[in-house]
Short mmCIF file of C-alpha atoms in Angstrom, two decimals:
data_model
loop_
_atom_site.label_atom_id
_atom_site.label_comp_id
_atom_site.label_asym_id
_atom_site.label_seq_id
_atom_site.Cartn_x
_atom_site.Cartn_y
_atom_site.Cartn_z
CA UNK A 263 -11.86 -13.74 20.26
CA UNK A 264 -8.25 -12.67 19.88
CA UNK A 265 -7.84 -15.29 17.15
CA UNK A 266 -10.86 -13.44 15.30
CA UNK A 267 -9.44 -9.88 15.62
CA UNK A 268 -5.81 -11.24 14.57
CA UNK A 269 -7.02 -12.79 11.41
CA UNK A 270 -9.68 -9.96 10.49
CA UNK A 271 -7.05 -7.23 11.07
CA UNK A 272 -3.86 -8.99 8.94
CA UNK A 273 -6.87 -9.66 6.23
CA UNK A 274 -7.97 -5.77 6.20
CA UNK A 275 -4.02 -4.70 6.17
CA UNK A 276 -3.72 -7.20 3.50
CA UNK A 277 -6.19 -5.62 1.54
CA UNK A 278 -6.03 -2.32 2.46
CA UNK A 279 -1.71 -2.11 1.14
CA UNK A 280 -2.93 -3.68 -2.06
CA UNK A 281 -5.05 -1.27 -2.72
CA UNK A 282 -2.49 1.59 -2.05
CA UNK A 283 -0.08 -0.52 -4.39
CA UNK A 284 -3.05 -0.82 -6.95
CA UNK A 285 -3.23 3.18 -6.76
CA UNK A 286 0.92 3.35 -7.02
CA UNK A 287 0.84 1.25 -9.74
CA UNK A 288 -2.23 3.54 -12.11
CA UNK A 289 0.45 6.56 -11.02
CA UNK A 290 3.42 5.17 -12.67
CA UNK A 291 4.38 4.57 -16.06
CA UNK A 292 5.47 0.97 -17.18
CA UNK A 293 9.04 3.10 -17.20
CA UNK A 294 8.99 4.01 -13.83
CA UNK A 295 7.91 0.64 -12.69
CA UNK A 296 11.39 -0.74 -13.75
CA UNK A 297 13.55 1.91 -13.05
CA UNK A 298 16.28 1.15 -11.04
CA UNK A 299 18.52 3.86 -9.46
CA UNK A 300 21.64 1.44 -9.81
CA UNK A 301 22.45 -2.34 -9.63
CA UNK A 302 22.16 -2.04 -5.88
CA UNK A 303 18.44 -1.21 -5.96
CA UNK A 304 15.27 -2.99 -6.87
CA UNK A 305 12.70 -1.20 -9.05
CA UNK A 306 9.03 -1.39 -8.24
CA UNK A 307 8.25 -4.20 -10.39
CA UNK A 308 10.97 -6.52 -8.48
CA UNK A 309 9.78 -5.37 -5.08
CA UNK A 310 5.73 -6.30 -6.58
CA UNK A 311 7.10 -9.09 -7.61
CA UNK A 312 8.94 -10.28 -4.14
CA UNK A 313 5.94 -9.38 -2.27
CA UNK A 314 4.01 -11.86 -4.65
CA UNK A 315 6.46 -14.10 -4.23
CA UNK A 316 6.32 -14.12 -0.08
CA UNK A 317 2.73 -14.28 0.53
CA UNK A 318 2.56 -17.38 -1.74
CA UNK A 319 5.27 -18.93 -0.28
CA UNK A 320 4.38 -18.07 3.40
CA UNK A 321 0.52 -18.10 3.81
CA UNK A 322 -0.41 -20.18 0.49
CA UNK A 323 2.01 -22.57 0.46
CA UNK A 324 3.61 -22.89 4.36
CA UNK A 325 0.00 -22.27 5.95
CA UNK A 326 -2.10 -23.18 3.35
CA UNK A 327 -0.44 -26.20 2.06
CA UNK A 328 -0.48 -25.48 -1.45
CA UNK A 329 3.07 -26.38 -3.40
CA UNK A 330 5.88 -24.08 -2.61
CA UNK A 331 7.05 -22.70 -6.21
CA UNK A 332 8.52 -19.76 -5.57
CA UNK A 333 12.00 -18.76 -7.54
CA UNK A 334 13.01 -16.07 -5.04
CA UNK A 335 16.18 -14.74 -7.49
CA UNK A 336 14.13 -14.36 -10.35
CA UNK A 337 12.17 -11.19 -8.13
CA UNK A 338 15.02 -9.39 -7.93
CA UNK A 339 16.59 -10.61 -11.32
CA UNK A 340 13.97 -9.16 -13.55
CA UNK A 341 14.31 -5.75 -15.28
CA UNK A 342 10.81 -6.01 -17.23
CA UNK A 343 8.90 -8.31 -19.28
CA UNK A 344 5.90 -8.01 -16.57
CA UNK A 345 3.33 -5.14 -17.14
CA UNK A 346 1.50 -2.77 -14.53
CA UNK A 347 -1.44 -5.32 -15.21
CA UNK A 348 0.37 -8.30 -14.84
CA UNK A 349 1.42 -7.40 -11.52
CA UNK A 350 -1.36 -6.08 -10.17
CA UNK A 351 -3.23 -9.28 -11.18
CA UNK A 352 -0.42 -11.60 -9.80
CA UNK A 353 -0.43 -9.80 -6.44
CA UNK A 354 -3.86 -9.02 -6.32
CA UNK A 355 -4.56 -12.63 -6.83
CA UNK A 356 -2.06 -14.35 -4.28
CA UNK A 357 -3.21 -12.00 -1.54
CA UNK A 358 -6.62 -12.59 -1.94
CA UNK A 359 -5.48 -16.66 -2.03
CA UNK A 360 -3.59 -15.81 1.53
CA UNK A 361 -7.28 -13.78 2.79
CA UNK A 362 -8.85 -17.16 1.98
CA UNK A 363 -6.03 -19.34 3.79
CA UNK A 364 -5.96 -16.42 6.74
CA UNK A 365 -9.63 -16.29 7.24
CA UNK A 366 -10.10 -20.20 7.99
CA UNK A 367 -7.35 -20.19 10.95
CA UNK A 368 -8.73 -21.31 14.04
CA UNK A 369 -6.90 -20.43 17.15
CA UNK A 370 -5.78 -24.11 17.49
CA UNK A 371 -4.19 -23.89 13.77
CA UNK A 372 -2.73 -20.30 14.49
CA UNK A 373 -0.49 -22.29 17.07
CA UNK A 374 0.08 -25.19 14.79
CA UNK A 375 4.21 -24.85 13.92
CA UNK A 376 4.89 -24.65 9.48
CA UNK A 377 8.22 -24.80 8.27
CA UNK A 378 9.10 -22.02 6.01
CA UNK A 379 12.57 -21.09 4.31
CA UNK A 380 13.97 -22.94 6.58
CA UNK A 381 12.50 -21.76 10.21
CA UNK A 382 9.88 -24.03 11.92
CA UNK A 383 7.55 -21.35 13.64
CA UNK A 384 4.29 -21.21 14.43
CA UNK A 385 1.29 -20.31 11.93
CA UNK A 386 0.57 -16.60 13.71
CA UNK A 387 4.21 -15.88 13.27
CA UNK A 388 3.89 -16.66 9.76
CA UNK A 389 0.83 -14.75 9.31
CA UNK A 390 2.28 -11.82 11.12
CA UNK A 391 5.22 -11.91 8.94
CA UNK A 392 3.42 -11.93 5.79
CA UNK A 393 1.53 -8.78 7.11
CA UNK A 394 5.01 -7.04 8.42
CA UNK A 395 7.10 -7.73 5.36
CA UNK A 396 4.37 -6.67 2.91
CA UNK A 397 4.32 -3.16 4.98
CA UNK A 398 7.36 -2.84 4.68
CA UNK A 399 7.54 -3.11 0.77
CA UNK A 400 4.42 -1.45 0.51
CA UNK A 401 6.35 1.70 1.96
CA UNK A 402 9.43 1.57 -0.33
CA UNK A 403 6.87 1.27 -2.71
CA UNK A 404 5.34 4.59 -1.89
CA UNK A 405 8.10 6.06 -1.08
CA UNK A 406 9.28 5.68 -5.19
CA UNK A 407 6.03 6.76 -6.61
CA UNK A 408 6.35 9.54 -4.66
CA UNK A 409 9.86 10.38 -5.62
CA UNK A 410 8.90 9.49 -9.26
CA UNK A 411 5.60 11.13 -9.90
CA UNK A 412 6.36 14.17 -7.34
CA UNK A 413 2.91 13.54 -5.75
CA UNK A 414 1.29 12.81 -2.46
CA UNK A 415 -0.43 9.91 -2.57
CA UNK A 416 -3.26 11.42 -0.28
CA UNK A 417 -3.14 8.03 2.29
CA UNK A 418 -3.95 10.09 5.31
CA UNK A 419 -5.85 13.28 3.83
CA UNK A 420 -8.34 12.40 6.28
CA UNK A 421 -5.67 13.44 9.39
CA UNK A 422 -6.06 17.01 7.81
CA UNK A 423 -9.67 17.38 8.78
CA UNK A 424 -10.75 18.95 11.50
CA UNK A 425 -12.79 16.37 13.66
CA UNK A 426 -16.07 17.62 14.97
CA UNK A 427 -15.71 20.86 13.35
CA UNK A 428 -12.39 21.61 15.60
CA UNK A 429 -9.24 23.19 14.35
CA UNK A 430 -6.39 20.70 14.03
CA UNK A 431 -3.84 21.56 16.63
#
């Protein structure tokens, strides 16, 4: 049972962050998406790129077994050459391969041990750090369309609303 509601809840925050990277991604222009404040910072297009770039490595390739070929520099290296669609298909499509690999763990695998840039852990770990690390580039990520398109991106609109007709306190 806790196996179940693991994997159904990192496959739902999966989803659920691409979706809010889908909708940062129609708000900015190709521009924007490669903007970088300085040398020391990594413009939306590297960090979509990076998160690609983990969830293959760690869920397709260290849980699921497929081949590891992930260039790690080349995410941050880039300054363009990928569009808004590319990326969205490229992460859209690896996450949905890592729902696939997530949602055919069995307790028994989520305590098999993978070995992954370098650490031998065990499979929930991995999965949990796939979740973890793409919430925390999902955030950065909102955080510059935000700064960029001077907009809130309406995520939690719903908090606003008065539940069962009561004022918010």
């Amino acid at each position: 049972m806790v196996a179940f509601l693991f994997r159904e809840y990192s496959i739902r925050k999966l989803r659920q962050l691409t979706q809010r990277l889908d909708i940062c991604l129609d708000l900015l222009t190709e521009e924007q998406i490669w903007r970088r404040g300085s040398e020391a910072e990594n413009a939306v297009g590297n960090l979509v790129l990076h998160l690609t770039g983990n969830v293959r490595q760690w869920a397709v390739s260290a849980v699921g077994g497929a081949g590891d070929i992930r260039r790690r520099e080349a995410e941050f290296a880039a300054k363009g050459g990928v569009t808004k669609a590319e990326l969205r298909q490229q992460l859209g499509e690896t996450v949905e391969a890592a729902v696939a690999v997530f949602a055919g763990l069995s307790e028994e695998r989520l305590l098999e041990r993978v070995q992954v840039q370098g650490y031998d852990i065990p499979v929930l770990d991995a999965v949990y750090q796939v979740v973890d690390h793409f919430a925390l580039h999902a955030g950065q990520i909102q955080l510059l369309t935000k700064l960029y398109t001077q907009r809130d991106l309406g995520f939690y609109a719903h908090l606003s609303r008065p539940a069962h007709g009561e004022q918010t306190p």
